Amino acid sequence: MKLSNFRWRTKMDALLSWSLPAILVILWQIFSSMGWISTETLPAPVTVIRTAIHLARSGELIHHIDDSAVRALLGLAIGGSIGLVLGFLNGISRFAEKILDSTVQMLRNIPHLALIPLAIMWFGIGEESKLFLVALGVFFPIYLNTFHGIRSVDPGLLEMGKIFRLTKRALFWHIILPNALPSILIGFRYALGIMWLTLIVAETISSDSGIGYMAMNAREFMQMDVVVLSILLYALLGKLADLVAKALEKRCLRWRVNG
Amino acid sequence: MFQLNRKVSGTTLDIRGLKKQFDNRLILNNIDLLVQRGEFLAVVGRSGSGKSTLLRLIAGLEEPSGGVIMQEGKAISGLNDAARIMFQEPRLLPWRTVFANIALGIRDQNGRTEKTARILEQVGLAGYGKQWPGVLSGGQRQRVALARALASNPRLLLLDEPLGALDALTRIEMQRLIEKLWQEQRFTALLVTHDVEEAVILADRVIMLRDGKVGMDIRIPLPRPRQRNNPLFASLVGTILDQVMASTDRQKSQTLNLVTSKTDKASS
């Protein structure tokens, strides 16, 4: 009884959180049909959906989404794992921190998008330049949060581990890593945002495929519906990434009673 | 058959001329102390009198500045393998279940599950194994910490104001539990506390630290379980309290020093 009640409530919550976007789309459609919004400013939702179906049928849409997704995930994997490893290294070893951390902090102050011209000159407009930019962008939040998570370990717990004769490896797996996990996941969520942002900019400026390219290409032919579709796709993909991050947090941080 | 209620004999301690200095402050100055096998000793004193430092030295968490701690006739160096500590905070891993937290205290893989289940039952938390520490009450968390400390059958249990953060009723419950487990397992116990009543309820002997030395050493001849309404109990508590309070004035200047040096550290 209680459980079904709970389920019903979560369903209601989900419905409520989607109701505002739904209402906005409906209003948008109504205003477009009434002619209050000119189709040159903004195409009607129905037109956008029709375009989406059309592009999906031709395979073009899937092709672009696929290219963008691969870039995003690969860049995240490369930059994220470097950030993770370096964060662990500098968090655990004071020596490594002394050598590496101030350099990382210096680099962090350069907006990574400022490197777009350099990336194009180094790698051309192929995959490498976009992977480089995404990897660089996601590196910092993951590095910083991993480092901070490792350093914020409760010394009382470490002392307890010492008294119970935990090995260094056990200290890491039982105390240091779980303690850092919430912070790492925050870094991950941040990184997902930066990942999309970097990709949009990189694909818009220089590319021959991907959602950003699709939008820029459509602009040249004044295909407003494709431009709007691209923007909506980014919004949906961003939301999807956020849902994945949330699910991961829920799974990894089950012990947080009031989480 | 699994070893149920295995009798563990406690260690003896023979502390001679123990000194501990932090920066320029002498915390412990020539402590001489003998602890019998299986004895329950309580250490009282004002805050800053070095009670916790003494405990940490015995655990091997700090190095003495002078003197020696002999355990079973051998000087302690490095971490004390026979000892387990229980702190004022339970220091449980919030990301591990109650069961896993206790199992952490057992190094031997053999029979780890059975041992953990048994000690959980002994501290009155059978059925709580799968819970996260975060859902437990303060008293229950300390029970888990006690179970973890005792899971490996230590020969010396060091209690560093373990009940200080609990409410009065829970504290009495915990005192009974500690006494019961001590009587069953026969380890040597050292309890640091600022609660004189607690010291008299539990200990065979109460010592007080003053000016870094053992300033008082009183045997508690009351039969167990001890009653708080026993007139001898009240008079013993009174005597010890008087002694502790008498040491206050002399320590005031030192405590002040401690406070200022602490704030210096915090602000720097």
Coordinates of C-alpha atoms in Angstrom, one line a residue:
Chain A
M1 CA 0.0 0.0 0.0
K2 CA 2.7 2.4 1.1
L3 CA 5.0 1.4 -1.7
S4 CA 2.4 1.9 -4.4
N5 CA 1.5 5.2 -2.9
F6 CA 5.2 6.1 -3.2
R7 CA 5.4 5.0 -6.8
W8 CA 2.3 7.0 -7.6
R9 CA 3.9 10.0 -6.1
T10 CA 7.2 9.7 -8.0
K11 CA 5.1 9.3 -11.2
M12 CA 3.2 12.5 -10.3
D13 CA 6.5 14.3 -9.6
A14 CA 7.9 13.3 -13.0
L15 CA 4.7 14.4 -14.7
L16 CA 4.8 17.7 -12.9
S17 CA 8.4 18.4 -13.9
W18 CA 7.6 17.8 -17.6
S19 CA 4.3 19.8 -17.5
L20 CA 5.9 23.2 -17.9
P21 CA 8.0 22.3 -21.1
A22 CA 4.9 20.6 -22.5
I23 CA 2.7 23.7 -21.8
L24 CA 5.3 25.9 -23.5
V25 CA 5.4 23.8 -26.6
I26 CA 1.6 23.8 -26.8
L27 CA 1.5 27.6 -26.5
W28 CA 4.2 27.8 -29.1
Q29 CA 2.2 25.7 -31.4
I30 CA -1.0 27.7 -30.8
F31 CA 0.8 31.1 -31.3
S32 CA 2.4 29.8 -34.5
S33 CA -1.0 28.5 -35.9
M34 CA -2.7 31.8 -35.1
G35 CA 0.1 33.6 -37.0
W36 CA 1.3 35.5 -33.9
I37 CA 4.8 34.1 -34.3
S38 CA 6.0 34.4 -37.9
T39 CA 7.5 31.2 -39.4
E40 CA 10.6 33.3 -40.3
T41 CA 11.2 34.0 -36.6
L42 CA 10.4 30.6 -35.3
P43 CA 8.9 27.6 -37.1
A44 CA 6.0 25.8 -35.5
P45 CA 6.7 22.7 -33.4
V46 CA 4.8 20.6 -35.8
T47 CA 7.1 21.7 -38.6
V48 CA 10.1 20.9 -36.5
I49 CA 8.8 17.5 -35.7
R50 CA 8.0 16.9 -39.4
T51 CA 11.6 17.9 -40.3
A52 CA 12.9 15.6 -37.6
I53 CA 10.9 12.7 -39.0
H54 CA 12.1 13.5 -42.5
L55 CA 15.8 13.8 -41.5
A56 CA 15.5 10.6 -39.4
R57 CA 14.1 8.7 -42.4
S58 CA 16.9 9.8 -44.7
G59 CA 19.4 8.7 -42.0
E60 CA 21.0 12.1 -41.9
L61 CA 19.8 12.8 -38.3
I62 CA 21.1 9.6 -36.9
H63 CA 24.4 10.1 -38.6
H64 CA 24.9 13.6 -37.1
I65 CA 23.7 12.6 -33.6
D66 CA 26.0 9.5 -33.8
D67 CA 29.0 11.6 -34.7
S68 CA 28.4 14.1 -32.0
A69 CA 27.8 11.5 -29.4
V70 CA 31.0 9.6 -30.2
R71 CA 33.0 12.8 -30.0
A72 CA 31.3 13.8 -26.7
L73 CA 31.8 10.4 -25.1
L74 CA 35.3 9.8 -26.4
G75 CA 36.4 13.3 -25.3
L76 CA 34.8 12.7 -21.9
A77 CA 36.6 9.3 -21.5
I78 CA 40.0 10.7 -22.4
G79 CA 39.8 14.0 -20.5
G80 CA 37.9 12.4 -17.6
S81 CA 40.3 9.5 -17.1
I82 CA 43.4 11.8 -17.2
G83 CA 41.7 14.1 -14.7
L84 CA 40.8 11.2 -12.4
V85 CA 44.2 9.7 -12.4
L86 CA 45.9 13.0 -11.9
G87 CA 43.4 13.9 -9.2
F88 CA 44.2 10.7 -7.3
L89 CA 47.9 11.1 -7.8
N90 CA 48.1 14.6 -6.5
G91 CA 45.5 13.9 -3.8
I92 CA 47.5 11.1 -2.4
S93 CA 51.1 12.2 -3.0
R94 CA 52.2 15.6 -1.7
F95 CA 55.3 15.3 -3.8
A96 CA 53.3 14.9 -7.0
E97 CA 51.0 17.8 -5.9
K98 CA 54.0 20.1 -5.5
I99 CA 55.3 19.3 -9.0
L100 CA 52.0 19.3 -10.9
D101 CA 49.3 21.2 -9.1
S102 CA 50.4 24.8 -9.7
T103 CA 50.9 24.1 -13.4
V104 CA 47.4 22.6 -13.6
Q105 CA 46.0 25.7 -11.8
M106 CA 47.7 28.0 -14.3
L107 CA 46.3 26.1 -17.3
R108 CA 42.9 26.1 -15.7
N109 CA 42.7 29.9 -15.9
I110 CA 42.9 29.8 -19.7
P111 CA 39.4 29.4 -21.1
H112 CA 39.7 26.2 -23.1
L113 CA 37.6 27.6 -25.9
A114 CA 40.3 30.2 -26.5
L115 CA 42.4 27.3 -27.8
I116 CA 40.0 26.7 -30.8
P117 CA 42.2 28.5 -33.4
L118 CA 45.3 26.6 -32.0
A119 CA 43.4 23.3 -32.1
I120 CA 42.4 23.9 -35.7
M121 CA 45.9 24.7 -36.7
W122 CA 47.3 21.7 -34.9
F123 CA 44.7 19.1 -35.8
G124 CA 42.7 20.6 -38.7
I125 CA 38.9 20.4 -38.5
G126 CA 38.9 16.7 -38.2
E127 CA 38.0 14.6 -35.1
E128 CA 41.2 15.3 -33.2
S129 CA 40.6 19.0 -32.7
K130 CA 37.1 18.4 -31.2
L131 CA 38.3 15.5 -29.0
F132 CA 41.2 17.7 -27.8
L133 CA 38.8 20.5 -26.9
V134 CA 36.2 18.3 -25.2
A135 CA 38.9 16.4 -23.3
L136 CA 40.6 19.6 -22.1
G137 CA 37.2 21.0 -21.0
V138 CA 36.1 18.0 -19.0
F139 CA 39.6 17.5 -17.5
F140 CA 39.5 20.4 -15.0
P141 CA 36.2 19.8 -13.2
I142 CA 37.0 16.1 -12.8
Y143 CA 40.6 16.8 -11.7
L144 CA 39.7 19.5 -9.2
N145 CA 36.8 17.6 -7.6
T146 CA 38.7 14.3 -7.4
F147 CA 41.7 16.1 -5.8
H148 CA 39.4 17.9 -3.3
G149 CA 37.5 14.7 -2.5
I150 CA 40.7 12.8 -1.7
R151 CA 42.0 15.6 0.4
S152 CA 38.8 16.0 2.4
V153 CA 39.1 12.6 4.0
D154 CA 38.3 12.6 7.7
P155 CA 41.7 12.1 9.6
G156 CA 39.7 10.3 12.3
L157 CA 38.7 7.6 9.9
L158 CA 42.3 7.2 8.6
E159 CA 43.5 6.8 12.2
M160 CA 40.8 4.2 12.8
G161 CA 42.0 2.4 9.7
K162 CA 45.5 2.5 11.2
I163 CA 44.4 1.0 14.5
F164 CA 42.6 -1.8 12.7
R165 CA 45.8 -2.5 10.7
L166 CA 44.3 -1.8 7.3
T167 CA 46.8 -2.1 4.5
K168 CA 47.4 0.9 2.2
R169 CA 45.3 -0.7 -0.5
A170 CA 42.5 -1.4 2.0
L171 CA 42.7 2.2 3.3
F172 CA 42.2 3.4 -0.3
W173 CA 39.3 1.1 -1.2
H174 CA 37.5 1.3 2.1
I175 CA 38.1 4.9 3.2
I176 CA 39.7 7.2 0.7
L177 CA 37.9 6.3 -2.5
P178 CA 34.3 6.1 -1.0
N179 CA 35.0 9.4 0.8
A180 CA 35.9 11.1 -2.5
L181 CA 33.1 9.6 -4.5
P182 CA 30.4 12.2 -3.9
S183 CA 32.9 14.9 -4.9
I184 CA 34.0 13.0 -8.0
L185 CA 30.4 12.6 -9.1
I186 CA 29.8 16.3 -8.7
G187 CA 32.9 16.9 -10.9
F188 CA 31.4 14.4 -13.4
R189 CA 28.1 16.2 -13.6
Y190 CA 29.9 19.5 -14.1
A191 CA 32.0 17.9 -16.8
L192 CA 28.9 16.7 -18.7
G193 CA 27.7 20.2 -19.0
I194 CA 31.1 21.4 -20.3
M195 CA 31.3 18.5 -22.6
W196 CA 28.1 19.6 -24.5
L197 CA 29.0 23.2 -24.4
T198 CA 32.5 22.6 -25.9
L199 CA 31.1 20.3 -28.6
I200 CA 28.4 22.8 -29.7
V201 CA 31.0 25.5 -30.1
A202 CA 33.6 23.3 -31.8
E203 CA 31.1 21.8 -34.2
T204 CA 29.5 25.1 -35.0
I205 CA 32.9 26.7 -35.9
S206 CA 34.6 23.9 -37.7
S207 CA 33.2 20.6 -38.7
D208 CA 31.8 18.5 -41.5
S209 CA 29.4 16.5 -39.5
G210 CA 27.6 16.5 -36.1
I211 CA 24.6 18.4 -34.7
G212 CA 26.5 21.7 -34.6
Y213 CA 27.4 21.3 -38.3
M214 CA 23.8 20.4 -39.1
A215 CA 22.7 23.7 -37.6
M216 CA 25.4 25.8 -39.3
N217 CA 24.7 24.2 -42.6
A218 CA 21.0 24.8 -42.2
R219 CA 21.6 28.5 -41.4
E220 CA 23.3 29.0 -44.8
F221 CA 20.1 27.6 -46.5
M222 CA 17.8 29.5 -44.2
Q223 CA 16.4 26.2 -42.9
M224 CA 15.0 27.6 -39.6
D225 CA 13.3 24.3 -38.7
V226 CA 16.6 22.4 -38.8
V227 CA 18.3 25.0 -36.7
V228 CA 15.6 24.8 -34.1
L229 CA 15.7 21.1 -34.2
S230 CA 19.4 21.1 -33.5
I231 CA 19.0 23.3 -30.5
L232 CA 16.2 21.1 -29.2
L233 CA 18.4 18.0 -29.7
Y234 CA 21.2 19.6 -27.6
A235 CA 18.6 20.3 -24.9
L236 CA 17.4 16.7 -24.9
L237 CA 20.9 15.2 -25.0
G238 CA 22.0 17.5 -22.1
K239 CA 19.0 16.4 -20.1
L240 CA 19.7 12.7 -20.9
A241 CA 23.3 13.1 -19.7
D242 CA 22.0 14.7 -16.5
L243 CA 19.7 11.8 -15.9
V244 CA 22.5 9.4 -16.3
A245 CA 24.6 11.3 -13.8
K246 CA 21.7 11.4 -11.4
A247 CA 21.2 7.7 -11.7
L248 CA 24.8 7.1 -11.1
E249 CA 24.8 9.2 -8.0
K250 CA 21.8 7.3 -6.7
R251 CA 23.5 4.0 -7.3
C252 CA 26.8 4.9 -5.8
L253 CA 25.7 7.0 -2.8
R254 CA 23.0 4.7 -1.5
W255 CA 24.4 5.1 2.0
R256 CA 23.5 8.8 2.1
V257 CA 20.4 8.5 4.2
N258 CA 19.1 12.0 3.7
G259 CA 20.5 12.4 0.2
Chain B
M1 CA 32.4 -26.0 17.2
F2 CA 33.1 -22.3 16.9
Q3 CA 34.8 -20.9 19.9
L4 CA 31.9 -19.3 21.8
N5 CA 32.8 -17.1 24.7
R6 CA 36.4 -17.8 24.4
K7 CA 38.2 -16.4 27.4
V8 CA 40.7 -13.8 26.4
S9 CA 43.2 -12.8 29.1
G10 CA 44.1 -9.2 29.3
T11 CA 47.5 -7.8 29.1
T12 CA 49.6 -6.3 31.9
L13 CA 51.0 -2.8 31.6
D14 CA 54.0 -1.4 33.4
I15 CA 54.5 2.2 32.6
R16 CA 57.7 3.8 33.9
G17 CA 58.8 7.5 33.8
L18 CA 56.5 8.2 30.8
K19 CA 56.9 11.7 29.3
K20 CA 55.2 13.4 26.5
Q21 CA 56.0 16.8 25.2
F22 CA 54.2 18.7 22.4
D23 CA 56.2 21.7 21.2
N24 CA 57.3 23.2 24.5
R25 CA 54.5 22.0 26.6
L26 CA 55.0 19.0 28.8
I27 CA 51.8 17.0 28.8
L28 CA 52.9 14.0 30.7
N29 CA 55.7 14.3 33.2
N30 CA 57.0 11.0 34.7
I31 CA 54.0 8.8 34.7
D32 CA 54.5 5.6 36.7
L33 CA 51.6 3.1 36.5
L34 CA 51.0 -0.6 36.9
V35 CA 47.9 -2.2 35.4
Q36 CA 47.0 -5.8 36.3
R37 CA 45.9 -8.4 33.9
G38 CA 42.1 -8.0 33.2
E39 CA 41.9 -4.9 35.4
F40 CA 39.4 -2.1 34.6
L41 CA 41.2 1.2 35.2
A42 CA 39.6 4.6 34.8
V43 CA 41.6 7.7 34.2
V44 CA 40.0 11.0 35.3
G45 CA 41.2 14.6 35.2
R46 CA 40.4 18.0 33.9
S47 CA 40.4 18.5 30.2
G48 CA 44.0 19.1 29.0
S49 CA 45.4 17.0 31.8
G50 CA 46.8 14.5 29.3
K51 CA 44.4 11.6 29.8
S52 CA 43.8 11.1 26.1
T53 CA 47.5 11.5 25.4
L54 CA 48.2 8.7 27.8
L55 CA 45.8 6.5 26.0
R56 CA 47.2 7.3 22.6
L57 CA 50.7 6.5 23.8
I58 CA 49.6 3.1 25.0
A59 CA 47.9 2.5 21.7
G60 CA 51.1 3.4 19.9
L61 CA 49.5 6.3 18.1
E62 CA 52.1 8.7 19.6
E63 CA 55.7 8.2 20.4
P64 CA 56.8 8.9 24.0
S65 CA 59.3 11.7 24.6
G66 CA 60.8 9.7 27.4
G67 CA 60.2 6.6 29.6
V68 CA 58.8 3.3 28.5
I69 CA 55.5 1.4 28.3
M70 CA 56.0 -2.3 29.0
Q71 CA 53.3 -4.6 27.9
E72 CA 53.6 -8.2 29.1
G73 CA 57.2 -7.4 29.9
K74 CA 58.0 -6.0 26.4
A75 CA 58.4 -2.4 25.5
I76 CA 55.8 -1.1 23.0
S77 CA 57.1 0.3 19.8
G78 CA 54.9 1.3 16.9
L79 CA 51.2 0.5 16.9
N80 CA 50.1 -1.7 19.8
D81 CA 48.9 -4.9 18.3
A82 CA 47.0 -6.1 21.4
A83 CA 45.0 -2.9 21.8
R84 CA 41.9 -1.5 20.2
I85 CA 40.5 2.0 20.8
M86 CA 37.0 3.3 21.0
F87 CA 36.7 7.1 20.6
Q88 CA 34.1 9.6 21.5
E89 CA 32.9 9.7 17.9
P90 CA 32.1 6.2 16.6
R91 CA 34.3 6.7 13.5
L92 CA 32.2 4.3 11.4
L93 CA 32.5 4.2 7.7
P94 CA 29.2 5.7 6.5
W95 CA 29.4 4.0 3.1
R96 CA 29.7 0.5 4.6
T97 CA 26.9 -1.4 6.3
V98 CA 27.0 -2.1 10.0
F99 CA 28.1 -5.6 9.2
A100 CA 30.9 -4.6 7.0
N101 CA 32.1 -2.0 9.5
I102 CA 32.4 -4.6 12.2
A103 CA 34.0 -7.2 9.8
L104 CA 36.7 -4.5 9.2
G105 CA 37.9 -5.1 12.7
I106 CA 38.6 -8.8 12.0
R107 CA 41.7 -9.6 10.1
D108 CA 41.3 -13.3 10.0
Q109 CA 39.1 -14.2 7.0
N110 CA 38.1 -17.5 8.6
G111 CA 34.8 -17.4 10.4
R112 CA 34.6 -13.6 9.9
T113 CA 30.9 -13.8 9.1
E114 CA 30.1 -15.9 12.2
K115 CA 32.2 -13.7 14.4
T116 CA 30.6 -10.6 13.2
A117 CA 27.1 -12.0 13.6
R118 CA 27.9 -13.1 17.2
I119 CA 29.4 -9.8 18.3
L120 CA 26.4 -8.0 16.8
E121 CA 24.1 -10.1 18.9
Q122 CA 26.3 -9.5 22.0
V123 CA 25.9 -5.7 21.7
G124 CA 22.2 -6.1 21.1
L125 CA 22.1 -5.2 17.5
A126 CA 21.2 -8.5 15.9
G127 CA 19.2 -7.8 12.7
Y128 CA 20.9 -4.4 12.2
G129 CA 23.7 -5.9 10.0
K130 CA 22.4 -4.6 6.7
Q131 CA 21.7 -1.0 7.9
W132 CA 23.7 2.0 7.0
P133 CA 25.3 3.7 10.0
G134 CA 23.5 6.9 9.0
V135 CA 20.1 5.5 10.1
L136 CA 21.2 4.5 13.6
S137 CA 20.9 6.5 16.7
G138 CA 24.0 7.9 18.5
G139 CA 23.9 5.1 21.1
Q140 CA 23.5 2.4 18.4
R141 CA 26.5 3.8 16.5
Q142 CA 28.6 3.5 19.6
R143 CA 27.4 0.0 20.1
V144 CA 28.7 -0.8 16.6
A145 CA 32.0 0.9 17.4
L146 CA 32.2 -1.2 20.5
A147 CA 31.4 -4.3 18.5
R148 CA 34.1 -3.5 16.0
A149 CA 36.7 -2.9 18.7
L150 CA 35.8 -6.2 20.4
A151 CA 35.4 -8.3 17.2
S152 CA 39.0 -9.3 17.1
N153 CA 39.1 -10.2 20.8
P154 CA 41.6 -7.6 21.8
R155 CA 43.6 -8.1 25.0
L156 CA 43.5 -4.4 25.8
L157 CA 40.5 -2.1 25.2
L158 CA 41.2 1.6 25.3
L159 CA 38.1 3.8 25.8
D160 CA 38.6 7.5 25.1
E161 CA 35.5 9.2 26.5
P162 CA 33.4 6.8 24.4
L163 CA 30.1 7.8 26.1
G164 CA 30.7 11.6 26.3
A165 CA 28.3 12.5 23.5
L166 CA 25.4 10.2 24.6
D167 CA 22.3 11.2 26.6
A168 CA 22.2 10.1 30.3
L169 CA 20.0 7.0 29.8
T170 CA 21.8 5.7 26.8
R171 CA 25.0 6.2 28.7
I172 CA 23.9 4.0 31.6
E173 CA 22.8 1.3 29.1
M174 CA 26.2 1.5 27.5
Q175 CA 28.0 1.3 30.8
R176 CA 26.2 -1.9 31.6
L177 CA 27.0 -3.3 28.2
I178 CA 30.7 -2.5 28.5
E179 CA 30.8 -4.1 32.0
K180 CA 29.0 -7.2 30.7
L181 CA 31.4 -7.7 27.8
W182 CA 34.4 -7.0 30.0
Q183 CA 33.3 -9.7 32.4
E184 CA 32.8 -12.1 29.6
Q185 CA 35.9 -11.4 27.6
R186 CA 38.3 -10.5 30.5
F187 CA 40.3 -8.0 28.5
T188 CA 42.2 -5.3 30.3
A189 CA 40.3 -2.0 30.0
L190 CA 41.4 1.6 30.3
L191 CA 38.7 4.2 30.4
V192 CA 39.4 7.9 30.0
T193 CA 36.4 9.9 31.2
H194 CA 35.5 13.2 32.8
D195 CA 32.5 11.7 34.3
V196 CA 33.5 10.6 37.8
E197 CA 30.3 8.6 38.4
E198 CA 31.1 6.6 35.3
A199 CA 34.6 5.9 36.5
V200 CA 33.3 4.6 39.9
I201 CA 30.5 2.5 38.3
L202 CA 32.9 0.7 36.0
A203 CA 36.4 0.7 37.2
D204 CA 38.3 -1.5 39.7
R205 CA 40.6 1.4 40.2
V206 CA 40.5 5.1 39.4
I207 CA 43.5 7.3 38.9
M208 CA 43.6 11.0 38.4
L209 CA 46.1 12.9 36.3
R210 CA 47.3 16.2 37.6
D211 CA 50.3 18.3 36.4
G212 CA 51.2 15.5 34.1
K213 CA 51.5 13.0 36.9
V214 CA 49.3 10.4 38.6
G215 CA 47.8 12.6 41.3
M216 CA 45.5 10.1 42.9
D217 CA 45.1 6.3 42.8
I218 CA 41.9 4.9 44.5
R219 CA 40.7 1.3 44.5
I220 CA 36.9 0.9 44.2
P221 CA 36.0 -2.0 46.5
L222 CA 32.3 -2.0 45.6
P223 CA 30.8 -5.4 44.5
R224 CA 29.3 -5.6 41.0
P225 CA 26.9 -4.8 39.6
R226 CA 27.2 -1.5 41.4
Q227 CA 24.4 0.5 42.7
R228 CA 24.4 4.3 42.5
N229 CA 22.4 4.6 45.7
N230 CA 25.0 2.7 47.7
P231 CA 26.4 5.2 50.3
L232 CA 30.0 4.1 49.7
F233 CA 29.5 4.8 46.0
A234 CA 28.4 8.3 46.8
S235 CA 31.2 9.0 49.1
L236 CA 33.8 7.7 46.6
V237 CA 32.4 9.9 43.9
G238 CA 32.5 12.8 46.3
T239 CA 36.1 12.2 47.3
I240 CA 37.3 11.9 43.7
L241 CA 35.4 14.9 42.6
D242 CA 36.9 16.9 45.4
Q243 CA 40.4 15.9 44.2
V244 CA 39.6 16.7 40.6
M245 CA 38.2 20.1 41.6
A246 CA 41.2 20.8 43.8
S247 CA 43.5 20.4 40.9
T248 CA 41.5 23.0 38.9
D249 CA 43.1 26.2 40.2
R250 CA 46.6 24.9 39.7
Q251 CA 45.7 23.9 36.2
K252 CA 43.9 27.0 35.2
S253 CA 47.0 28.8 33.9
Q254 CA 48.1 25.8 31.9
T255 CA 44.7 25.4 30.4
L256 CA 44.7 29.0 29.4
N257 CA 48.1 28.4 27.7
L258 CA 46.6 25.5 25.8
V259 CA 43.6 27.5 24.6
T260 CA 45.8 30.4 23.3
S261 CA 48.2 28.0 21.5
K262 CA 45.2 26.3 19.9
T263 CA 43.7 29.5 18.6
D264 CA 47.1 30.5 17.3
K265 CA 47.3 27.3 15.3
A266 CA 43.7 27.7 14.0
S267 CA 44.3 31.2 12.8
S268 CA 47.7 30.5 11.2

